[in-house]
Coordinates of C-alpha atoms and ligand atoms in Angstrom, one line a residue:
M1 CA 28.9 27.5 -17.8
T2 CA 28.9 23.8 -18.4
E3 CA 30.5 21.2 -16.1
H4 CA 31.2 18.0 -18.0
T5 CA 31.2 14.5 -16.6
T6 CA 34.1 12.3 -17.5
M7 CA 31.8 10.3 -19.7
N8 CA 29.4 11.8 -22.1
S9 CA 26.3 10.3 -20.7
I10 CA 24.8 9.6 -17.3
R11 CA 24.3 5.8 -17.2
K12 CA 25.7 4.5 -13.8
I13 CA 24.0 5.8 -10.9
V14 CA 25.5 4.9 -7.4
I15 CA 23.3 5.3 -4.3
A16 CA 25.4 5.4 -1.2
G17 CA 23.2 4.5 1.7
G18 CA 20.3 2.2 2.2
G19 CA 18.2 3.9 4.6
T20 CA 14.6 5.2 3.8
S21 CA 16.1 7.8 1.5
G22 CA 18.4 5.5 -0.4
W23 CA 15.9 2.9 -1.0
L24 CA 13.1 5.6 -2.0
A25 CA 15.5 6.9 -4.5
A26 CA 16.4 3.3 -5.8
A27 CA 12.7 2.4 -6.1
A28 CA 11.8 5.7 -8.0
I29 CA 14.7 5.8 -10.3
S30 CA 14.5 2.1 -11.3
K31 CA 10.9 2.4 -11.8
V32 CA 11.0 5.4 -14.0
L33 CA 14.3 5.2 -15.7
G34 CA 15.6 1.7 -14.8
K35 CA 15.7 0.3 -18.4
N36 CA 18.2 2.8 -19.4
L37 CA 20.3 3.0 -16.2
D38 CA 22.7 0.8 -14.3
I39 CA 21.7 1.5 -10.7
T40 CA 23.8 0.3 -7.7
L41 CA 23.0 0.8 -3.9
I42 CA 25.6 0.4 -1.4
E43 CA 24.8 0.0 2.3
S44 CA 26.7 -1.1 5.4
P45 CA 25.1 -3.4 7.8
E46 CA 27.9 -2.3 10.3
I47 CA 26.4 1.1 10.4
G48 CA 22.8 0.4 9.8
R49 CA 19.9 2.8 9.4
I50 CA 18.9 5.6 11.8
G51 CA 15.5 3.8 12.0
V52 CA 13.5 6.6 13.5
G53 CA 11.4 8.1 10.6
E54 CA 8.0 6.5 11.4
A55 CA 5.4 9.3 11.0
T56 CA 4.7 10.7 7.5
I57 CA 2.5 13.2 5.7
P58 CA -0.2 12.4 3.1
T59 CA 2.1 13.4 0.1
L60 CA 3.8 10.0 0.4
R61 CA 0.7 8.3 -0.9
V62 CA 0.9 10.1 -4.1
F63 CA 4.5 8.9 -4.3
H64 CA 3.4 5.3 -3.8
K65 CA 0.8 5.6 -6.4
L66 CA 3.2 6.7 -9.0
L67 CA 5.5 3.7 -8.2
G68 CA 2.4 1.4 -8.3
I69 CA 2.8 0.3 -4.7
N70 CA -0.2 -1.6 -3.2
E71 CA -1.2 0.2 -0.2
R72 CA -2.8 -2.7 1.6
E73 CA 0.2 -5.0 1.1
L74 CA 2.6 -2.2 2.1
M75 CA 0.7 -1.4 5.3
A76 CA 0.6 -5.0 6.4
H77 CA 4.3 -5.4 5.6
V78 CA 5.3 -2.3 7.6
Q79 CA 2.9 -2.9 10.7
G80 CA 1.3 0.4 9.5
T81 CA -1.4 2.5 11.1
F82 CA -3.1 5.5 9.7
K83 CA -2.4 9.2 10.7
L84 CA -4.9 11.9 10.4
G85 CA -2.7 14.6 11.9
I86 CA -0.9 15.5 15.1
E87 CA -2.2 16.3 18.5
F88 CA -0.1 18.9 20.2
S89 CA -0.4 19.0 23.9
N90 CA 1.3 21.8 26.3
W91 CA 2.6 23.8 23.4
A92 CA 0.8 27.1 23.7
N93 CA 0.3 26.7 27.4
K94 CA 0.7 23.8 29.9
G95 CA -2.4 21.7 29.9
D96 CA -3.8 22.8 26.4
K97 CA -4.3 20.6 23.3
Y98 CA -4.8 21.3 19.8
F99 CA -4.9 19.2 16.6
H100 CA -3.3 19.8 13.2
S101 CA -5.3 17.7 10.8
F102 CA -4.6 16.7 7.2
G103 CA -8.1 17.4 6.1
L104 CA -9.9 20.3 4.7
T105 CA -12.0 22.4 7.2
G106 CA -15.3 23.9 6.2
R107 CA -15.9 25.3 2.7
D108 CA -13.9 28.2 1.3
C109 CA -15.4 30.8 -1.0
W110 CA -13.2 32.4 -3.9
A111 CA -12.5 35.6 -1.9
C112 CA -11.5 33.9 1.4
Q113 CA -11.1 30.7 3.2
F114 CA -13.3 29.1 5.8
Q115 CA -11.7 30.6 8.9
H116 CA -13.3 34.0 8.1
F117 CA -16.8 32.4 8.3
W118 CA -15.9 30.6 11.4
L119 CA -14.7 33.8 13.0
A120 CA -17.9 35.6 12.0
G121 CA -19.9 32.8 13.5
K122 CA -18.2 33.5 16.9
K123 CA -19.7 36.9 16.9
Y124 CA -23.1 35.3 16.9
G125 CA -22.2 33.0 19.8
I126 CA -21.6 29.9 17.6
D127 CA -18.8 28.1 19.6
V128 CA -18.5 24.9 17.7
P129 CA -14.6 24.1 17.6
F130 CA -12.8 24.7 14.3
G131 CA -12.0 21.0 14.1
D132 CA -15.7 20.0 14.1
Y133 CA -15.8 21.4 10.5
C134 CA -13.1 18.9 9.3
P135 CA -13.8 15.1 9.1
E136 CA -10.2 14.1 9.8
S137 CA -10.0 16.2 12.9
K138 CA -13.3 15.0 14.3
A139 CA -12.6 11.4 13.5
A140 CA -9.2 11.6 15.2
R141 CA -10.7 12.8 18.4
L142 CA -13.2 9.8 18.2
E143 CA -10.3 7.4 17.3
K144 CA -12.1 6.5 13.9
C145 CA -10.6 6.2 10.5
S146 CA -11.4 5.5 6.9
G147 CA -9.7 5.6 3.4
E148 CA -9.5 7.4 0.3
N149 CA -12.8 6.1 -1.0
D150 CA -14.6 8.0 1.8
G151 CA -12.6 11.2 0.9
I152 CA -10.3 11.0 3.9
N153 CA -6.8 12.5 3.7
Y154 CA -4.3 10.5 5.8
A155 CA -0.7 9.5 6.1
Y156 CA 1.1 6.6 7.7
H157 CA 2.9 5.6 10.8
F158 CA 5.2 2.7 10.0
D159 CA 8.2 0.7 11.3
A160 CA 11.1 2.6 9.5
N161 CA 13.2 -0.6 9.1
L162 CA 10.4 -2.6 7.6
Y163 CA 9.5 0.3 5.2
A164 CA 13.1 0.5 3.9
D165 CA 13.1 -3.3 3.6
Y166 CA 9.8 -3.1 1.6
L167 CA 11.3 -0.6 -0.8
K168 CA 14.5 -2.7 -1.0
I169 CA 12.5 -5.8 -2.3
F170 CA 10.6 -3.6 -4.7
S171 CA 13.8 -2.0 -6.0
L172 CA 15.7 -5.4 -6.4
K173 CA 12.8 -6.7 -8.5
L174 CA 13.3 -3.8 -10.8
G175 CA 16.9 -4.7 -11.2
V176 CA 18.8 -2.4 -8.7
K177 CA 22.1 -4.0 -7.8
H178 CA 22.7 -4.3 -4.0
V179 CA 26.1 -4.2 -2.5
E180 CA 26.8 -4.8 1.1
G181 CA 30.0 -3.0 2.2
F182 CA 31.5 -0.1 4.2
I183 CA 32.5 2.9 2.0
E184 CA 36.0 3.7 3.1
K185 CA 37.0 6.3 0.5
V186 CA 35.3 8.5 -2.1
V187 CA 37.6 8.9 -5.1
V188 CA 37.5 12.5 -6.5
S189 CA 39.0 13.5 -9.9
P190 CA 41.7 16.0 -9.4
E191 CA 40.7 17.5 -12.8
N192 CA 37.1 18.5 -12.1
G193 CA 36.3 17.6 -8.7
F194 CA 33.8 15.0 -9.7
I195 CA 33.4 11.8 -7.9
T196 CA 34.6 8.9 -9.9
S197 CA 34.1 5.9 -7.6
L198 CA 33.6 4.6 -4.1
L199 CA 36.2 2.2 -2.5
L200 CA 34.8 -0.3 -0.1
K201 CA 36.5 -1.7 3.0
D202 CA 36.6 -5.1 1.1
G203 CA 38.5 -3.8 -1.8
Q204 CA 35.7 -3.5 -4.3
E205 CA 35.5 -0.2 -6.3
I206 CA 32.2 1.0 -7.5
E207 CA 32.3 3.5 -10.4
G208 CA 29.7 5.9 -11.3
D209 CA 28.5 8.8 -13.4
L210 CA 26.0 10.3 -10.9
F211 CA 26.2 9.6 -7.1
L212 CA 23.4 10.1 -4.7
D213 CA 24.6 10.6 -1.1
C214 CA 22.0 8.9 1.1
T215 CA 24.6 8.1 3.9
G216 CA 22.4 10.0 6.6
F217 CA 24.0 12.4 9.1
K218 CA 27.5 11.0 8.0
A219 CA 27.2 12.8 4.6
M220 CA 30.2 10.9 3.4
L221 CA 30.1 12.2 -0.3
I222 CA 28.6 15.7 -0.2
D223 CA 30.4 16.7 2.9
G224 CA 33.2 14.1 3.6
A225 CA 34.5 14.4 0.0
L226 CA 33.1 17.6 -1.5
N227 CA 33.0 19.7 1.6
T228 CA 29.7 21.3 0.8
P229 CA 28.9 23.8 3.4
Y230 CA 25.9 23.4 5.9
V231 CA 23.5 26.3 6.6
P232 CA 22.6 26.0 10.2
Y233 CA 19.0 26.4 11.6
G234 CA 20.0 26.1 15.2
H235 CA 19.1 29.7 16.1
Y236 CA 15.5 29.0 15.2
L237 CA 15.2 25.4 16.1
P238 CA 17.2 25.0 19.4
C239 CA 16.6 21.3 19.8
D240 CA 19.6 19.3 18.8
S241 CA 19.3 15.9 20.5
A242 CA 16.6 13.1 20.7
V243 CA 16.3 9.8 22.7
A244 CA 14.3 7.2 21.0
L245 CA 13.0 3.9 22.3
Q246 CA 10.1 1.5 21.5
T247 CA 7.4 0.3 23.8
E248 CA 4.7 -2.4 24.0
L249 CA 1.3 -1.2 22.7
V250 CA -1.1 -1.0 25.6
Q251 CA -4.2 0.2 23.8
A252 CA -5.6 0.4 20.3
P253 CA -3.5 2.6 18.1
K254 CA -4.7 6.2 17.9
P255 CA -5.0 7.5 14.3
Y256 CA -2.6 10.4 15.0
T257 CA 0.9 11.2 16.2
Q258 CA 1.0 12.7 19.7
S259 CA 3.6 15.6 20.3
I260 CA 3.8 16.5 23.9
A261 CA 5.8 19.6 25.0
H262 CA 8.0 19.4 28.0
D263 CA 10.1 21.9 29.9
F264 CA 13.0 21.6 27.4
G265 CA 11.6 20.1 24.2
W266 CA 8.9 17.7 23.3
Q267 CA 7.9 13.9 23.2
W268 CA 6.5 11.9 20.4
R269 CA 4.2 8.8 20.4
I270 CA 3.7 6.9 17.3
P271 CA 1.5 3.9 17.4
L272 CA 2.1 1.0 15.2
Q273 CA 0.2 -2.3 14.8
H274 CA 2.9 -4.3 16.9
R275 CA 4.5 -1.6 19.1
A276 CA 4.7 2.1 19.6
G277 CA 7.6 4.4 18.8
N278 CA 8.6 7.0 21.5
G279 CA 11.0 9.6 21.7
M280 CA 12.1 12.9 23.3
V281 CA 13.5 15.8 21.3
Y282 CA 15.4 18.2 23.3
S283 CA 17.8 21.1 23.5
S284 CA 21.1 20.0 25.1
R285 CA 21.8 23.7 26.1
H286 CA 18.7 23.3 28.5
V287 CA 18.8 19.7 29.8
S288 CA 21.2 16.8 30.1
D289 CA 20.9 13.5 28.1
D290 CA 20.1 11.7 31.5
E291 CA 17.4 14.2 32.5
A292 CA 15.8 13.9 29.0
I293 CA 15.8 10.1 29.1
G294 CA 14.4 10.2 32.7
T295 CA 11.5 12.3 31.6
L296 CA 10.7 10.2 28.6
L297 CA 10.8 7.1 30.8
K298 CA 8.4 8.6 33.2
N299 CA 6.0 9.5 30.5
L300 CA 5.7 6.3 28.6
E301 CA 2.4 4.5 28.1
G302 CA 3.8 1.0 27.8
R303 CA 6.8 -1.1 28.9
P304 CA 10.0 -0.4 27.0
V305 CA 11.1 -3.2 24.6
T306 CA 14.3 -1.3 23.5
E307 CA 17.1 0.6 25.3
P308 CA 16.9 4.5 25.0
R309 CA 19.1 5.5 22.1
V310 CA 20.4 9.1 22.1
I311 CA 20.9 10.7 18.6
K312 CA 22.7 14.0 18.2
Y313 CA 21.8 16.2 15.2
K314 CA 22.5 19.7 13.7
T315 CA 19.3 21.2 12.1
G316 CA 20.0 23.0 8.8
R317 CA 20.4 22.4 5.1
R318 CA 23.2 21.7 2.7
M319 CA 24.1 25.0 0.9
K320 CA 24.0 23.1 -2.5
V321 CA 22.3 19.7 -2.3
W322 CA 23.5 19.1 -5.8
N323 CA 27.3 19.6 -6.0
K324 CA 29.4 18.4 -9.0
N325 CA 28.0 15.0 -9.7
C326 CA 26.7 14.3 -6.3
I327 CA 23.1 14.9 -5.1
A328 CA 22.2 14.7 -1.4
V329 CA 19.0 13.1 -0.5
G330 CA 17.5 12.6 2.9
L331 CA 19.5 13.5 6.1
T332 CA 22.6 14.4 4.1
A333 CA 20.6 17.2 2.5
G334 CA 19.5 18.6 5.7
F335 CA 17.3 18.1 8.8
I336 CA 14.6 20.4 10.2
E337 CA 13.5 18.2 13.0
P338 CA 10.8 15.7 13.4
L339 CA 7.9 17.9 14.7
E340 CA 5.9 18.0 11.5
S341 CA 7.3 14.7 9.9
T342 CA 8.8 16.5 7.0
S343 CA 12.0 14.6 6.5
I344 CA 10.7 11.6 4.5
H345 CA 8.6 14.1 2.5
L346 CA 11.7 16.2 1.7
A347 CA 13.7 13.1 0.6
M348 CA 10.7 12.1 -1.6
S349 CA 10.4 15.6 -3.0
A350 CA 14.1 15.7 -3.8
I351 CA 13.7 12.4 -5.7
Y352 CA 10.7 13.9 -7.7
R353 CA 12.9 16.9 -8.4
L354 CA 15.6 14.5 -9.7
M355 CA 13.2 12.9 -11.9
R356 CA 12.2 16.2 -13.5
Y357 CA 15.7 17.5 -13.7
F358 CA 17.5 14.4 -14.4
P359 CA 20.7 15.1 -16.2
Q360 CA 20.9 14.4 -19.8
N361 CA 24.2 13.8 -21.6
E362 CA 26.0 15.9 -19.2
I363 CA 25.7 17.8 -16.0
V364 CA 24.9 21.4 -16.8
M365 CA 24.9 24.3 -14.3
S366 CA 21.6 25.7 -15.3
N367 CA 20.1 22.3 -14.3
V368 CA 21.9 22.1 -11.1
D369 CA 21.1 25.7 -10.1
E370 CA 17.5 25.3 -10.7
F371 CA 17.6 22.1 -8.5
N372 CA 19.5 23.8 -5.8
T373 CA 17.3 26.9 -5.7
Q374 CA 14.0 24.8 -5.5
S375 CA 15.4 22.6 -2.7
Q376 CA 16.6 25.6 -0.7
V377 CA 13.3 27.4 -1.0
E378 CA 11.3 24.2 -0.1
M379 CA 13.5 23.6 2.9
D380 CA 13.3 27.1 4.3
R381 CA 9.5 27.2 4.0
A382 CA 9.1 23.9 5.8
R383 CA 11.5 25.2 8.5
N384 CA 9.3 28.3 8.9
F385 CA 6.3 26.3 9.7
V386 CA 8.1 24.3 12.4
I387 CA 9.5 27.5 13.8
L388 CA 6.0 28.7 14.3
H389 CA 5.3 26.0 16.8
Y390 CA 8.1 26.9 19.1
H391 CA 7.8 30.7 18.8
A392 CA 4.1 31.3 19.0
T393 CA 3.9 30.1 22.6
Q394 CA 2.6 31.8 25.8
R395 CA 4.8 29.5 27.8
D396 CA 7.5 31.3 29.8
D397 CA 7.9 28.9 32.5
T398 CA 11.3 27.6 31.6
E399 CA 14.5 28.9 30.0
F400 CA 13.9 26.8 26.9
W401 CA 10.4 28.3 26.3
R402 CA 11.5 31.9 27.1
Y403 CA 14.2 31.5 24.5
C404 CA 11.7 30.2 21.9
K405 CA 9.2 32.9 22.6
N406 CA 11.7 35.8 22.5
M407 CA 13.9 34.6 19.6
E408 CA 14.2 36.4 16.4
I409 CA 12.3 34.6 13.6
P410 CA 12.5 34.8 9.8
E411 CA 11.0 37.9 8.3
A412 CA 8.7 35.9 6.0
L413 CA 7.3 34.1 9.0
A414 CA 6.9 37.2 11.1
H415 CA 5.0 38.8 8.2
R416 CA 2.7 35.8 7.8
V417 CA 1.9 35.8 11.6
Q418 CA 1.2 39.5 11.6
L419 CA -1.0 39.3 8.5
F420 CA -3.1 36.6 10.1
K421 CA -3.4 38.4 13.4
D422 CA -4.6 41.5 11.5
T423 CA -6.8 40.0 8.8
A424 CA -7.2 36.2 9.3
A425 CA -5.7 35.6 5.9
I426 CA -2.8 33.3 5.2
A427 CA -0.6 34.6 2.4
L428 CA 0.6 31.5 0.4
E429 CA 3.2 31.4 -2.3
E430 CA 3.2 28.8 -5.1
K431 CA 3.8 25.2 -4.4
E432 CA 4.0 25.5 -0.6
L433 CA 3.7 22.2 1.3
F434 CA 1.7 23.4 4.2
L435 CA -1.4 25.0 3.0
N436 CA -4.0 27.4 4.5
D437 CA -5.7 25.0 6.8
S438 CA -2.5 23.9 8.3
W439 CA -1.3 27.4 9.2
V440 CA -4.6 28.3 10.6
Q441 CA -4.9 25.3 12.7
V442 CA -1.3 25.7 14.2
M443 CA -1.6 29.6 14.6
M444 CA -5.0 29.4 16.3
G445 CA -3.7 26.3 18.3
Q446 CA -0.8 28.3 19.5
G447 CA -2.9 31.1 20.5
I448 CA -2.9 33.5 17.7
M449 CA -6.4 34.8 17.1
P450 CA -7.2 37.2 14.3
T451 CA -8.6 40.5 15.4
A452 CA -10.5 40.9 12.0
Y453 CA -12.0 38.8 9.3
H454 CA -13.0 39.3 5.6
P455 CA -16.1 41.3 5.1
I456 CA -17.7 38.7 2.9
A457 CA -18.2 36.6 5.9
D458 CA -20.8 39.2 7.1
V459 CA -22.7 39.4 3.8
M460 CA -24.9 36.3 4.7
G461 CA -26.3 37.7 7.8
E462 CA -26.8 35.9 11.2
M463 CA -29.6 33.4 10.2
E464 CA -28.0 32.4 6.9
L465 CA -24.5 32.1 8.4
K466 CA -25.8 30.0 11.3
S467 CA -27.5 27.6 8.9
F468 CA -24.3 27.3 6.7
L469 CA -22.2 26.4 9.6
R470 CA -24.8 24.1 11.1
S471 CA -25.1 22.2 7.8
L472 CA -21.2 21.9 7.5
S473 CA -20.8 20.5 10.9
G474 CA -23.7 18.3 10.5
K475 CA -22.4 16.8 7.4
V476 CA -19.0 16.1 9.1
G477 CA -20.9 14.6 12.0
E478 CA -22.6 12.2 9.7
T479 CA -19.4 11.2 7.8
V480 CA -17.6 10.5 11.0
A481 CA -20.5 8.6 12.5
A482 CA -20.4 6.2 9.5
M483 CA -16.7 5.5 9.8
P484 CA -15.3 2.4 11.5
T485 CA -12.9 2.7 14.4
H486 CA -9.2 3.0 13.6
Q487 CA -8.6 -0.5 14.9
Q488 CA -11.6 -2.0 12.9
F489 CA -10.3 -0.2 9.7
I490 CA -6.8 -1.6 10.1
N491 CA -8.3 -5.1 10.8
Q492 CA -10.4 -5.1 7.7
Y493 CA -7.9 -3.3 5.4
C494 CA -4.2 -4.2 6.3
K495 CA -4.0 -6.4 9.3
A496 CA -0.3 -7.3 9.7
K497 CA 1.0 -10.8 10.7
P498 CA 2.5 -10.9 14.1
L499 CA 6.3 -10.6 13.8
Ligands
FAD501 C1 14.9 11.8 16.3 C2 14.3 11.7 14.8 C3 13.0 11.4 14.6 C4 12.7 11.5 13.3 N1 11.3 11.2 12.9 C5 10.9 11.3 11.8 C6 9.6 11.1 11.4 O1 8.7 10.9 12.2 N2 9.2 11.2 10.1 C7 10.0 11.5 9.2 O2 9.7 11.8 7.9 N3 11.3 11.6 9.3 C8 11.8 11.5 10.6 N4 13.2 11.5 10.9 C9 14.0 11.6 9.7 C10 14.2 10.3 9.3 O3 14.8 9.4 10.3 C11 15.0 10.2 8.0 O4 14.4 11.0 7.1 C12 14.8 8.9 7.4 O5 15.2 7.9 8.3 C13 15.8 8.7 6.1 O6 17.1 8.6 6.6 P1 18.3 8.4 5.7 O7 17.9 7.4 4.7 O8 18.6 9.7 5.0 O9 19.5 8.0 6.5 P2 19.9 6.6 7.5 O10 18.6 6.0 7.7 O11 20.7 7.1 8.4 O12 20.6 5.8 6.3 C14 22.0 5.9 6.1 C15 22.5 4.8 5.2 O13 23.8 5.1 4.8 C16 24.5 3.9 5.1 N5 26.0 4.3 5.3 C17 26.3 5.4 6.1 N6 27.7 5.5 6.1 C18 28.1 4.4 5.2 C19 29.4 3.9 4.8 N7 30.5 4.5 5.2 N8 29.4 2.9 4.0 C20 28.3 2.2 3.5 N9 27.0 2.7 3.9 C21 27.0 3.7 4.8 C22 23.9 3.2 6.3 O14 24.3 1.8 6.4 C23 22.5 3.5 5.9 O15 22.1 2.5 5.3 C24 13.6 11.6 12.3 C25 14.9 11.8 12.6 C26 15.3 11.9 13.8 C27 16.8 12.2 14.1

């Protein structure tokens, strides 16, 4: 089946929304296809951006490279700091801590990954923590950091508004037209249900062939006009609210995000060069807004510089992120929740996908279906990784944690957990976002310990295994010892001007 646009080629691209997703899309499309397209972005200063996406994962670096973005300049502009992973506190049990780093841990062999050798080492009394075989993990603990030239895998913390502004400047230089205005009406063709134009409050009418809906939780086009159903994730991810506020920085920024579990959700701390971002994610079924705000205020490290802002959300994904001639990117496409900083990545990934499946002369269903299937698989997989954190807990001290511990989980996740318990193996499918080491760190961090490991790990014998493990942790120790502190690295690499 072929659906035809009203024009016979896709030339006019209209991006509705100028948050991180809208400007990421504008930057990428203008860089890659800008010469042949007419790209307009509409944003409403009245509504503004959600402004809370401040922690990222390393994939964003690759995206920046494709765009030709200069990292030092970007990091200075966005008051950025480096992120080597996430420290989780109180998740498996009150008082415990574990680290999910972005680095590779130890050395794998063709038949099995490093965790099998580490488990074999325990049999011989070697109790070096798993993270001591990973430079990023060890560096984070010592608040050190270094860049790509030293083989370090990192992501960024940045000021969300400054990041969107940077992408805006970048896109405008590439010829993207910028319209400030409030979209009041989405005009849909009665013939084929395609969007033909957006009507603004000031009377302007912006026509297009392909529309990207980047209007955030408002989802004005994909939902408001096209009524595309939403598949809820609420059963698995009970949090549906957040309160965000910014504080003064009271110490050198840590090179990682902190995620601290509370009785009804969890708190984030994201240090930037000029301030810290803080928030509490919680389940409104288990706590009131006022109590969540009170708990956040009691657990801040610095003085607040903004008022607490409550944000309500529904976790889930759009059933079709591409519907007719509209593609949802960012929060319009779905939202897992911020725990593993997947949102900006998912927006970026949708934009990559759009580049690969960009409509040619007309919108054809084979292309749309492929796009939608890939988006759905990607989102559900990322969701499963986040569910793991909530479900694999030993906490049963509150109603919230009892719900998480006892809830039914997706079959694919249940299988993955069981396989790890039984064999220490992580069964990955093609093109997964979170790879072996991420799953192992979170499973073990949440208290899931395998009862067996691959027999190949016993082939070395005690002496050889001890020497292998010693040499790996020794090399990690040397690498980290030579690294500057995170603050020194920022100062020398991308020090921002005071705002
Ligand atoms: C509590 C919380 C914490 C988060 N933390 C992270 C994190 O650490 N890492 C991460 O990757 N992601 C995080 N996210 C997600 C992140 O905020 C988003 O992925 C990111 O900000 C992109 O948002 P967006 O561009 O899709 O939407 P928005 O930023 O909401 O942008 C929407 C745009 O649409 C415009 N708009 C809306 N309606 C109209 C209209 N009628 N007319 C004209 N313009 C309109 C607005 O003006 C705005 O420009 C978090 C989300 C929440 C809720």
